[in-house]
Structures are given as C-alpha cells and as structure tokens.
Tab-separated table of C-alpha atoms in Angstrom:
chain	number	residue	atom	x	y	z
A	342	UNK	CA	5.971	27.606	-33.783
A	343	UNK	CA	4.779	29.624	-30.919
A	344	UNK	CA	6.137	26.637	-28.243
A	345	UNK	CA	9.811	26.736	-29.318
A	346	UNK	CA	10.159	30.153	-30.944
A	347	UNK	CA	10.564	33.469	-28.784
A	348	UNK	CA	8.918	33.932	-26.129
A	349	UNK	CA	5.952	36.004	-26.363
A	350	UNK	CA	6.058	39.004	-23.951
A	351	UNK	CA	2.712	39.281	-21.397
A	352	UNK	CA	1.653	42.519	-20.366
A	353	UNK	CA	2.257	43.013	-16.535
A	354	UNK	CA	-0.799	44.643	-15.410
A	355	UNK	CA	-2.943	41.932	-17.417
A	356	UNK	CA	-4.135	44.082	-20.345
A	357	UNK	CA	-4.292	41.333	-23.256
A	358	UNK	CA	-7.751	40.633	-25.426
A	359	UNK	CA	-9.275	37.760	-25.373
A	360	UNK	CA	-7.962	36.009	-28.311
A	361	UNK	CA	-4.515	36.738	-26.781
A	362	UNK	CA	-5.581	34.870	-24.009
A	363	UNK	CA	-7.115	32.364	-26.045
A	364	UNK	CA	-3.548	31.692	-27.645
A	365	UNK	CA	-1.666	32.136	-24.753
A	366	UNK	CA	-4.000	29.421	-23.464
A	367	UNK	CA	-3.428	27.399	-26.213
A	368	UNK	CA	0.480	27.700	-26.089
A	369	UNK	CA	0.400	26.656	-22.483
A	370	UNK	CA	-1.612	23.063	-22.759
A	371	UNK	CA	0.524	22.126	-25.624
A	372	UNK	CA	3.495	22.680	-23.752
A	373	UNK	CA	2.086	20.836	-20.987
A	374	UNK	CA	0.710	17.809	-23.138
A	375	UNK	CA	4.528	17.745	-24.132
A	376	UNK	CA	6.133	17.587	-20.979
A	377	UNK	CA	3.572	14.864	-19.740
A	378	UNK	CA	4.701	13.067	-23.063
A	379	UNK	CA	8.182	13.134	-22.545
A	380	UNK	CA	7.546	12.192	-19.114
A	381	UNK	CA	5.467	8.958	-19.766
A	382	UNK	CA	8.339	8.353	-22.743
A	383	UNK	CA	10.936	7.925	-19.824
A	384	UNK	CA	9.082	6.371	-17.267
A	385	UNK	CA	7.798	3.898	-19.533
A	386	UNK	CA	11.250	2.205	-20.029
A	387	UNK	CA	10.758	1.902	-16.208
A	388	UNK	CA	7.773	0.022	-15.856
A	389	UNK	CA	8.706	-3.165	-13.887
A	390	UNK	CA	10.414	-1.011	-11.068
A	391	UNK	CA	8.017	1.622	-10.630
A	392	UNK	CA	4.928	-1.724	-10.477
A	393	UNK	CA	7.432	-2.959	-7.594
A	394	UNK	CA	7.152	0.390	-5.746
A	395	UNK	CA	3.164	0.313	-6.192
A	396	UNK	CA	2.775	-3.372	-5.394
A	397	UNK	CA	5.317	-3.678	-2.896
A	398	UNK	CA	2.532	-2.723	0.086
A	399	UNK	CA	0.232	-5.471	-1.482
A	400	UNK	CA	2.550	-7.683	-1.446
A	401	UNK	CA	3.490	-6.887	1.986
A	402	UNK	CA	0.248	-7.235	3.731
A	403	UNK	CA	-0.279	-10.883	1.890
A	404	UNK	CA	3.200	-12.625	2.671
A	405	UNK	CA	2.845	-11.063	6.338
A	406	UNK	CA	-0.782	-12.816	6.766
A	407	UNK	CA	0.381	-15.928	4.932
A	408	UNK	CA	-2.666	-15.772	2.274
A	409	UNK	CA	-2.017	-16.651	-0.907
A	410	UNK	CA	-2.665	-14.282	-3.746
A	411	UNK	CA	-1.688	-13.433	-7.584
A	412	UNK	CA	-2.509	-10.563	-9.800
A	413	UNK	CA	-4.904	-11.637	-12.753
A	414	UNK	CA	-6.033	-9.842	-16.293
A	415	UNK	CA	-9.955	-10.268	-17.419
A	416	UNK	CA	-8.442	-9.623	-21.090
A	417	UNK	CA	-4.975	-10.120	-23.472
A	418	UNK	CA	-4.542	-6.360	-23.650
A	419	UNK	CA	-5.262	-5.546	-19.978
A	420	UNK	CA	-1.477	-5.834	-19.271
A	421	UNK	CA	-0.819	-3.386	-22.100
A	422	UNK	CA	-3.452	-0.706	-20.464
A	423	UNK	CA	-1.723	-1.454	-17.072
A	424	UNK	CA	1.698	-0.046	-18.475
A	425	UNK	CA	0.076	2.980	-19.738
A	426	UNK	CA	-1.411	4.038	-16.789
A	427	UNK	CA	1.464	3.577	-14.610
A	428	UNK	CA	3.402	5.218	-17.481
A	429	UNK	CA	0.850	8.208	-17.541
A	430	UNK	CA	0.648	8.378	-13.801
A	431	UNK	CA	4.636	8.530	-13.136
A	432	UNK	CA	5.258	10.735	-16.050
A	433	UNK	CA	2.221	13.054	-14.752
A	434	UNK	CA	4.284	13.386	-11.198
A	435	UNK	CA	7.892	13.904	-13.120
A	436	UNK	CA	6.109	16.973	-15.329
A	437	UNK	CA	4.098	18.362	-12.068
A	438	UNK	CA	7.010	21.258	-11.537
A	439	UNK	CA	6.638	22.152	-15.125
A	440	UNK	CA	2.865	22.050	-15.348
A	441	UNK	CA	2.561	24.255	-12.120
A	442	UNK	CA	4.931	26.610	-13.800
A	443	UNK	CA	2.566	26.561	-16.998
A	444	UNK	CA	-0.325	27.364	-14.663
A	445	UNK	CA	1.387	30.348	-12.551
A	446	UNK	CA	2.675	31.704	-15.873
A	447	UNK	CA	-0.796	31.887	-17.257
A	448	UNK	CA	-2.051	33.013	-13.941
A	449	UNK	CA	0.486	35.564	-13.510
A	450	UNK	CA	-0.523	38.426	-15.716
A	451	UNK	CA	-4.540	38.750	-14.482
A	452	UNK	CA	-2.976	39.586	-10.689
A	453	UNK	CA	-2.211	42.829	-9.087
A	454	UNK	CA	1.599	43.099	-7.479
A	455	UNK	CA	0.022	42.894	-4.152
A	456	UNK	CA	-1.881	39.641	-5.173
A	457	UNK	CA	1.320	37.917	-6.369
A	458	UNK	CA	2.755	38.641	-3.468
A	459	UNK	CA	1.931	35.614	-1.277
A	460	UNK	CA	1.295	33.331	-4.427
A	461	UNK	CA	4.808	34.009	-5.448
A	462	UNK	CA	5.436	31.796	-1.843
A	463	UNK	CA	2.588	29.479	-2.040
A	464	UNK	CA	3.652	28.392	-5.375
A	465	UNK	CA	6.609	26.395	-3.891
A	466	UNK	CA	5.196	25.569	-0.873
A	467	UNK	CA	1.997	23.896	-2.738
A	468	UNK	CA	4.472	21.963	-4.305
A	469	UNK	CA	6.168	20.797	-0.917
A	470	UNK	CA	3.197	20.299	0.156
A	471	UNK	CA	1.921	18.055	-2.288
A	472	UNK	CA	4.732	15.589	-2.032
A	473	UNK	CA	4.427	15.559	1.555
A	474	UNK	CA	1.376	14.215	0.974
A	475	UNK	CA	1.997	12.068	-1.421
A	476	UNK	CA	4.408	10.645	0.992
A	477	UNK	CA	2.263	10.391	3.680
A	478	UNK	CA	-0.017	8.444	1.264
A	479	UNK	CA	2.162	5.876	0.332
A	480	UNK	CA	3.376	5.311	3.506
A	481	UNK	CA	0.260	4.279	4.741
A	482	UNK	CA	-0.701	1.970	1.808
A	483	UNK	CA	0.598	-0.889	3.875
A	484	UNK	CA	-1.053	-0.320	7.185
A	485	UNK	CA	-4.320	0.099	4.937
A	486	UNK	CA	-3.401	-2.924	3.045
A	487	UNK	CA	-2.379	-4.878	6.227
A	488	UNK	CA	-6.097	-3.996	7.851
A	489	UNK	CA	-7.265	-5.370	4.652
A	490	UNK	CA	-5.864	-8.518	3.697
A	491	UNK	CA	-6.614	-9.127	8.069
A	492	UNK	CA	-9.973	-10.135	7.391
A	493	UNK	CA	-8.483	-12.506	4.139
A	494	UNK	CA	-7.015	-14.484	7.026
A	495	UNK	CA	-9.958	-14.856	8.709
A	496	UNK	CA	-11.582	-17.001	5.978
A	497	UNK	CA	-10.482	-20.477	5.803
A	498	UNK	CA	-8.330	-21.488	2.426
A	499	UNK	CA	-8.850	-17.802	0.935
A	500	UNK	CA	-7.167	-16.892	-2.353
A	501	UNK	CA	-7.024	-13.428	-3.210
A	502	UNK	CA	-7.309	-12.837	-7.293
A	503	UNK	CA	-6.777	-9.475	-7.497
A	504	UNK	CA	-6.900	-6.905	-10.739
A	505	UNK	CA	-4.407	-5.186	-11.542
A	506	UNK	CA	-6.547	-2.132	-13.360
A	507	UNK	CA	-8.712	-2.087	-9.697
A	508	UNK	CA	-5.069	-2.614	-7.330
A	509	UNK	CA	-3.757	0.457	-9.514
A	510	UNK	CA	-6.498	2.853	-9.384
A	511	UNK	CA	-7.462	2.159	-5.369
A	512	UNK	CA	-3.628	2.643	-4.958
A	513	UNK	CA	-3.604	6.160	-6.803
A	514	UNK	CA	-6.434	7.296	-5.297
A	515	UNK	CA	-5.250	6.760	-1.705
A	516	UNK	CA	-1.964	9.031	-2.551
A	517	UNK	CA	-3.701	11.510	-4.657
A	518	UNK	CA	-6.184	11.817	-1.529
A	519	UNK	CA	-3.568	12.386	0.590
A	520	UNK	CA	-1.862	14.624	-1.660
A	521	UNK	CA	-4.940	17.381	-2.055
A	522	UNK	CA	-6.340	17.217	1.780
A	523	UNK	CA	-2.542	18.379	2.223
A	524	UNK	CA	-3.337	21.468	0.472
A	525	UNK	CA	-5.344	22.876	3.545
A	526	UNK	CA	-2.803	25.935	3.805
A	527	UNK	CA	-3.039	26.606	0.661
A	528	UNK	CA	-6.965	26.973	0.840
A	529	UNK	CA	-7.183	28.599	4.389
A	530	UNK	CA	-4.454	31.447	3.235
A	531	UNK	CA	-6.397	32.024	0.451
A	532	UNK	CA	-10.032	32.203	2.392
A	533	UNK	CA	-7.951	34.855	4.735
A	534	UNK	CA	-6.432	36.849	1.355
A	535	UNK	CA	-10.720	37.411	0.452
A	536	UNK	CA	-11.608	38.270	4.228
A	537	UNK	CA	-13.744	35.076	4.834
A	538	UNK	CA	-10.905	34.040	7.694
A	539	UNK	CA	-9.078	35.488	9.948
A	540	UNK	CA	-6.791	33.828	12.537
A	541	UNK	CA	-8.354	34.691	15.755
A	542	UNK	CA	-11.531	32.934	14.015
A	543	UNK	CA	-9.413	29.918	13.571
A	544	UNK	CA	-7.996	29.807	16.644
A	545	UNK	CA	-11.649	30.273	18.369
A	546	UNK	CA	-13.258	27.614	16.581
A	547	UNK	CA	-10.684	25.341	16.234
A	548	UNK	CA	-12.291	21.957	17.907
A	549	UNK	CA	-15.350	22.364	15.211
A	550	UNK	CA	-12.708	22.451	12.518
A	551	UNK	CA	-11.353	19.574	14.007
A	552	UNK	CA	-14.566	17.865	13.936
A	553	UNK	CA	-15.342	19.099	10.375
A	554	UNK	CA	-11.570	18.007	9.015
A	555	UNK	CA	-12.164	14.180	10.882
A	556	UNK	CA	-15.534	14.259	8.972
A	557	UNK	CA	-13.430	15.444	5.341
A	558	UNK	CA	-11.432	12.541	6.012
A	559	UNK	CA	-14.012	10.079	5.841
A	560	UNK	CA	-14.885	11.268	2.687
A	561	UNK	CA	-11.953	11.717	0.956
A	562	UNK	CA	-10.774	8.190	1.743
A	563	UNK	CA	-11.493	6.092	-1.399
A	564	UNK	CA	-10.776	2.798	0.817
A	565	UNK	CA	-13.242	3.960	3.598
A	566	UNK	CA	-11.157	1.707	6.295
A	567	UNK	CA	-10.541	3.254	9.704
A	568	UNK	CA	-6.744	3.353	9.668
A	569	UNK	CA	-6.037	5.683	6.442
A	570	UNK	CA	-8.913	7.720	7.781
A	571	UNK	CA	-7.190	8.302	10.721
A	572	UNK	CA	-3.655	9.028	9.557
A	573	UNK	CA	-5.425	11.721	7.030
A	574	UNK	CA	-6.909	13.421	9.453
A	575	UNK	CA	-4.511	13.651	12.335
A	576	UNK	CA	-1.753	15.140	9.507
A	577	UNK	CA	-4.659	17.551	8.063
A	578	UNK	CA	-5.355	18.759	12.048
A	579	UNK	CA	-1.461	19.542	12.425
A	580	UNK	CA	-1.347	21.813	8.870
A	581	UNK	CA	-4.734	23.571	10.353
A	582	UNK	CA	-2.657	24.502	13.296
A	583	UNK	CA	0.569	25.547	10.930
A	584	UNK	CA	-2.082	27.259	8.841
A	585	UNK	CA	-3.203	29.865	11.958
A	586	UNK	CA	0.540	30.986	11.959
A	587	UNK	CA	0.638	30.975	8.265
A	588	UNK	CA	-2.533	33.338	8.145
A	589	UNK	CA	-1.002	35.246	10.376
A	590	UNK	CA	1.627	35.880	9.020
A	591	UNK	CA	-0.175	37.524	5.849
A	592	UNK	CA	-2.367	39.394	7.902
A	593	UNK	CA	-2.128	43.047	7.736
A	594	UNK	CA	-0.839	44.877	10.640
A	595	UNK	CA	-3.629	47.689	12.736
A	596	UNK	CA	-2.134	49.841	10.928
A	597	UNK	CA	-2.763	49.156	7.646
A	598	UNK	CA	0.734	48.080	6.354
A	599	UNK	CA	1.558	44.506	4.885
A	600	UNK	CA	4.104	42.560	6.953
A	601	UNK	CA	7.481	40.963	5.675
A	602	UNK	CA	6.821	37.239	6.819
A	603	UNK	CA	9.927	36.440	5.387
A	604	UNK	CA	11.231	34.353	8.491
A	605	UNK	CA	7.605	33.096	9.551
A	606	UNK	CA	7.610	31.704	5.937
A	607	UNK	CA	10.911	29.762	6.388
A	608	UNK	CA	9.995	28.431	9.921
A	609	UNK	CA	6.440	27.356	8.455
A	610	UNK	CA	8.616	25.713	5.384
A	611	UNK	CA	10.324	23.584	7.242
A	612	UNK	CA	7.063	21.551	8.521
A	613	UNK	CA	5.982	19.861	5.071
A	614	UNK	CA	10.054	19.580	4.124
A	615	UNK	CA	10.582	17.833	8.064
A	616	UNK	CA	7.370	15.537	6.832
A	617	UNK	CA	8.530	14.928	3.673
A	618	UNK	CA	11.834	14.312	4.694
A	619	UNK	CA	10.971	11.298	7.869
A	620	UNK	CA	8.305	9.607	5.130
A	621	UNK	CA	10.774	8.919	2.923
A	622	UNK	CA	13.360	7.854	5.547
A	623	UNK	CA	10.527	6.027	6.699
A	624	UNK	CA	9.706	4.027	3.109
A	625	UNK	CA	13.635	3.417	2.558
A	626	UNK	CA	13.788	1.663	5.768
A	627	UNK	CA	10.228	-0.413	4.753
A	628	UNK	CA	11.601	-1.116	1.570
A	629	UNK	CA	15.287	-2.172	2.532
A	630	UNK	CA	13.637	-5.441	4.480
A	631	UNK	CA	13.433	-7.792	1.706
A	632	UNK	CA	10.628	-9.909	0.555
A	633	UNK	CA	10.605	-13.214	-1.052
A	634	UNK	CA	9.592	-12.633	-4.833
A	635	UNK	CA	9.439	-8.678	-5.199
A	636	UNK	CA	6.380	-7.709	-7.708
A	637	UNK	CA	4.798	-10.323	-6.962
A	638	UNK	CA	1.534	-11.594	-4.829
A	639	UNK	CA	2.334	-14.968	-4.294
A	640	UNK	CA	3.907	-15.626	-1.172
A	641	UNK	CA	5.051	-19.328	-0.835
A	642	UNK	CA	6.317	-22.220	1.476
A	643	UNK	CA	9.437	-20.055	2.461
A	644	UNK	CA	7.562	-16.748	2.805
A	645	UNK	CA	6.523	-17.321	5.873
A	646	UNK	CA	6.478	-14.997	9.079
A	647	UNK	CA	10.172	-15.289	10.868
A	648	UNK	CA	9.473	-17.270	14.204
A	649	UNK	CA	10.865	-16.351	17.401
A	650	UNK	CA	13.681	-17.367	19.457
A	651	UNK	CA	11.767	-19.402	21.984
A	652	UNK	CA	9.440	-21.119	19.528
A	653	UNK	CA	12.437	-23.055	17.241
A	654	UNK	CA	13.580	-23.889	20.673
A	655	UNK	CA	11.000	-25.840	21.403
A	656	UNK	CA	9.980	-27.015	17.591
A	657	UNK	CA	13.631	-28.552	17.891
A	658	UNK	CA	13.440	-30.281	21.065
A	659	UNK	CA	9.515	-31.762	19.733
A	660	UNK	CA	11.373	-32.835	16.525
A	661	UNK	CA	13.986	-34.574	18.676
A	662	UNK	CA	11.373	-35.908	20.545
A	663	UNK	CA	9.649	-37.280	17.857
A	664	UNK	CA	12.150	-38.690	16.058
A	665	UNK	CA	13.379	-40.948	19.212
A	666	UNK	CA	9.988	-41.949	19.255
A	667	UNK	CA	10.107	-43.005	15.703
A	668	UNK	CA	13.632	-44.524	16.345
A	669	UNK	CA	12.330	-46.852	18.877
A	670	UNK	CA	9.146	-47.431	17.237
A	671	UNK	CA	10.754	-48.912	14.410
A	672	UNK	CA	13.321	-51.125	16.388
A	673	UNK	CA	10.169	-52.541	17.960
A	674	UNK	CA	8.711	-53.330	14.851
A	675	UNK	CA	11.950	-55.045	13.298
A	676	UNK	CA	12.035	-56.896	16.411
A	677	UNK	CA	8.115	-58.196	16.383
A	678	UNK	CA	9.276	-59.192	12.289
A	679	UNK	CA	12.006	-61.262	13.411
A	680	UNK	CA	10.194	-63.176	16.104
A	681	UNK	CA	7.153	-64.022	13.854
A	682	UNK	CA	9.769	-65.126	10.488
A	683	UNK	CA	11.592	-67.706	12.976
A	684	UNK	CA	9.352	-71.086	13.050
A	685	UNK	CA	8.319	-72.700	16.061
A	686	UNK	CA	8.852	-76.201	17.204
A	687	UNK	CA	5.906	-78.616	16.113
A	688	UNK	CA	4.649	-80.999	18.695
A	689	UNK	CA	4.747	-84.198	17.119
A	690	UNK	CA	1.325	-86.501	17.342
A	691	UNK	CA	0.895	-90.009	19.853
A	692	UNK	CA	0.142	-92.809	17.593
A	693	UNK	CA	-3.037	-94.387	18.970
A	694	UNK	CA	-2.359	-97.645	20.916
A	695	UNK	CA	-3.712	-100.893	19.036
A	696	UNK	CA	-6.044	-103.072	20.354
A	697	UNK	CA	-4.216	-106.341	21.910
A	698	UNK	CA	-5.858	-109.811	21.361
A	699	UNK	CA	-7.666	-110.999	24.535
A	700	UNK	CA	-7.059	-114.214	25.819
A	701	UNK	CA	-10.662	-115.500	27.092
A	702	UNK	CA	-12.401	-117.025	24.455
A	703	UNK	CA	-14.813	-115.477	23.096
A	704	UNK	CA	-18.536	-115.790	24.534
A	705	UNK	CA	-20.666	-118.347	23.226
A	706	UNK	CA	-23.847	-117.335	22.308
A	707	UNK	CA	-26.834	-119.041	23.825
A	708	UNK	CA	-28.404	-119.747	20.625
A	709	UNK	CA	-25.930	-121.162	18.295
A	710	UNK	CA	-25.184	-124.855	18.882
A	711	UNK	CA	-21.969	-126.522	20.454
A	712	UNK	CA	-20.301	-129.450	18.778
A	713	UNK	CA	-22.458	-130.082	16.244
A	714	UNK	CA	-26.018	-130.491	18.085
C-alpha cells in the first residue's frame, strides 16, 4: 500500500530510525522494480527496431568490407533470452529519470542544506551527462566495429558467425563504458566538496591527469582496440578541463562565503547538451544512408561498396571491348564451320595401263627341241 497510497512525509534534517529507513528503503526499490517493469513491458513490443539500432554498426562494418556474416543461436531458447535482454536493457534507460529520482529522494533527507546545494545541480547534469555518453558510445560502435571486421578481410573466404548473446553484451558494454567515464565532473566536484581537490591542483597537474585518464581508458574499454580507446579518452580530457571551471565555481570565496554559480552552471551545461546534441545529429545522418537488408549480417551480391566515377568508365569501355572481341571471335568460328561442312573435290584415280602383246616371238629356249627332234 505504501507505493500508491500517501506519500509518507521525510524529516528534513534526516532524523528517522532505522527501521524507517529500512521501509523507506524498501518503498523505493519496489517502485523502481516497477518502473523498470513497465519499461521492459513497452519496449518489448519494440524489439525488432530497437535490434536494428544495436546491429545496425555490425552490419555496417561487414557490408562495407564485403565479408559475409550472419547472426547464429547455440540453443532454441537463445532467441527468447536475446529479447529479454534488449527488453531489460531499453526499459532500464526509459526508467533511468525515475530511478535517479528514487535515489536522490532517498538520499535527500541524510544531507545538510548546504550539502544539497550543488547535488540539487549535479542531479540533472549527471543525467546530461550520462546520455552524452551514451551517445558518444554508440557513435563510435561503428568505427570500433569497422577496425574490427578490417582484419576479417584480411583472411581469405572468412565467414563471420557471430552470437547474438556475445554481439549484445560487447555492444552494451562499449556504451555503458562510455556512459560512466563521462561522469568525471561528477566525481572531481565531489573530491573538491571533501577538500581532496582544489582547482589550482588541477590546473597544476593537469598533463599527469592526462596521462592517468589515457591510462583509465584502456581499461575501461571492454573491446581493448585502439580507436574506442582513443575517442574515450580525448572526450574524458575535455570534461577534466570543463571540470576545473566547474570546481571552481563551487569553491568558496577568501572570504569564507559560498558563491552563486548560477551562470557558470548554465555556461558549463551547455557542453554535455552541445555533445549530446552533434552525436545524435551525427547518428541520424549515419543512419539515414541506407543499407541493403537492415537487421541483418548478411551482405550479398548487390551490397557491395558503390564504385567511383572513373572506374565504371573504364569497366564499360573493357566490357565493350570484350564483347567485340567475342563478336568477332565467334564470326571466325562460324566461318572455320562452314569451310570444313562444304566437301572438297576428289581426285579421281589413273587406271593402270595394260600390258600390250609383243610382236617378236617368243625366245626359244636352248633346251627344248624344235620341230619334233
């Protein structure tokens, strides 16, 4: 009853007992289990275009290199489990606003005034920040995936027989990445709020946190391939940089007092919304350019690479060439048909000459006798 009836009221300075909290805890993760229902209830309705969206960079990388691939199942039910994860994974991001109001409301009450201060900014600007990374992630799923299927060319009549399960969770794990190291802000403001940073130690030591970020990178790429390491850590050296102004910003003044970063705040808003905001100009324009069987990795005959200009130029004037070739070869042939199917005159044969009676007599021989004796 507690997660539809009236709202329970929550001390402000904190006070509660612990089996308050205990049920206030309670009434929270229901109502978040609820909303991450509902959400995999809708998106489930939706699974063949939200697989697109996922495979789409896949897809991509393969029809671009010309290998030939297709998505396989070890199992009957695999499919089944494939369409509850995606389910559970896009339903997870459509209940993220709730949840992260769940969290800050639970939060809330065990913080001074002065503490929710910032956090009533950082909140929202997690959240921005989040997407942007998100974003950023998918948008380089097909330059990671391109790198990738690269060396697929390289082998001679390679197939690719990919999982699905595997494809998913590499996939996830290469936005989710991207999606936490994009929380730096968040994490340097709150090292500053406990007096572990400060922003003239930032900007002092800023080429070792470069180094250290580059090295972060490496790790937090699940795919360990050189490109996605490199767009996460050029992005995470650019919010270390907004972060100094950010820190800045909430740092008290010599004298003591708090400042009112109110238009420091907006200005260092607008960096994850501009982000946000060109990566997903950035996919529309990807995903407007058609391929030849969306959802699916198997590229065929037509799928081929466009060709330039120059090159059908010349194909066409070879085929021409060839097929005069052909032309002539074949009245050459018909020609050497006819002359061998048209018989040729037989000599005809001398009879031999006969043998003429001679007119001497014939010899006598020397040993018969003449007349008689």
């Amino acid at each position: 009853m507690a997660l539809i009836g009236k709202k329970k009221n929550v001390p402000e300075d904190g006070q509660m007992e612990l089996v308050e909290h205990l049920a206030e805890l309670r009434t929270r993760i229901f109502r978040s289990l609820l909303y991450l229902i509902v959400g995999m209830v809708v998106t489930y309705n939706f699974f063949k275009p939200l697989y697109r969206i996922i495979n789409d960079p896949l897809t991509r990388a393969l029809v671009q290199h010309g290998v030939s691939g297709t998505i396989k199942f070890d199992s009957v039910q695999d499919a089944f489990f494939l369409k509850l994860q995606v389910s559970f994974i896009a339903g997870l991001a459509i209940a993220l606003p709730l949840l992260v109001m769940e969290l800050w409301g639970f939060i809330k009450p065990a913080l001074t005034p002065k503490e929710r201060e910032p956090v009533k900014f950082l909140a929202p600007f997690s959240v921005l920040l989040f997407l942007a990374g998100v974003g950023t992630g998918y948008a380089v799923l097909p330059l990671a995936y391109d790198w990738m299927v690269g060396y697929l060319g390289d082998v001679p009549d390679a197939q690719l027989l990919q999982d699905a399960a595997k494809y998913l969770l590499l996939s996830v794990k290469i936005i989710l990445a991207f999606g936490i190291a994009f929380q730096l802000p968040v994490v340097l403001l709150f090292l500053a709020r406990v007096g572990i940073l400060t922003s003239k130690l930032m900007v002092a030591y800023w080429r070792h946190a470069v180094v250290v970020l580059a090295a972060l990178a490496a790790i937090f790429v699940p795919s360990n391939d050189p490109i996605t390491m490199v767009m996460m850590a050029v992005p995470m050296a650019g919010l270390y940089l907004l972060s100094i102004s950010l820190v800045k910003a909430f740092e008290p003044r010599e004298d003591g007092t708090q400042n009112k970063p109110l238009l420091t705040m907006i200005l260092v808003s607008l960096a994850p919304a501009i982000m946000l905001g060109a990566v997903s100009y950035w996919i529309v324009r990807q995903r407007a350019v058609p391929i030849q069987k969306p959802g699916m990795i198997l590229p065929t005959a037509t799928s081929a690479p466009t060709v330039s200009p120059d090159i059908e130029k010349r194909l066409a004037a070879l085929e021409e060439k060839v097929t005069q070739q052909a032309e002539e070869l074949a009245a050459l042939k018909a020609a050497l048909e006819q002359k061998t199917a048209t018989p040729s005159p037989v000599p005809q044969a001398t009879p031999a000459p006969t043998a003429e009676p001679s007119a001497t007599p014939n010899p006598v021989t020397p040993n018969m006798p003449q007349d008689g004796r």
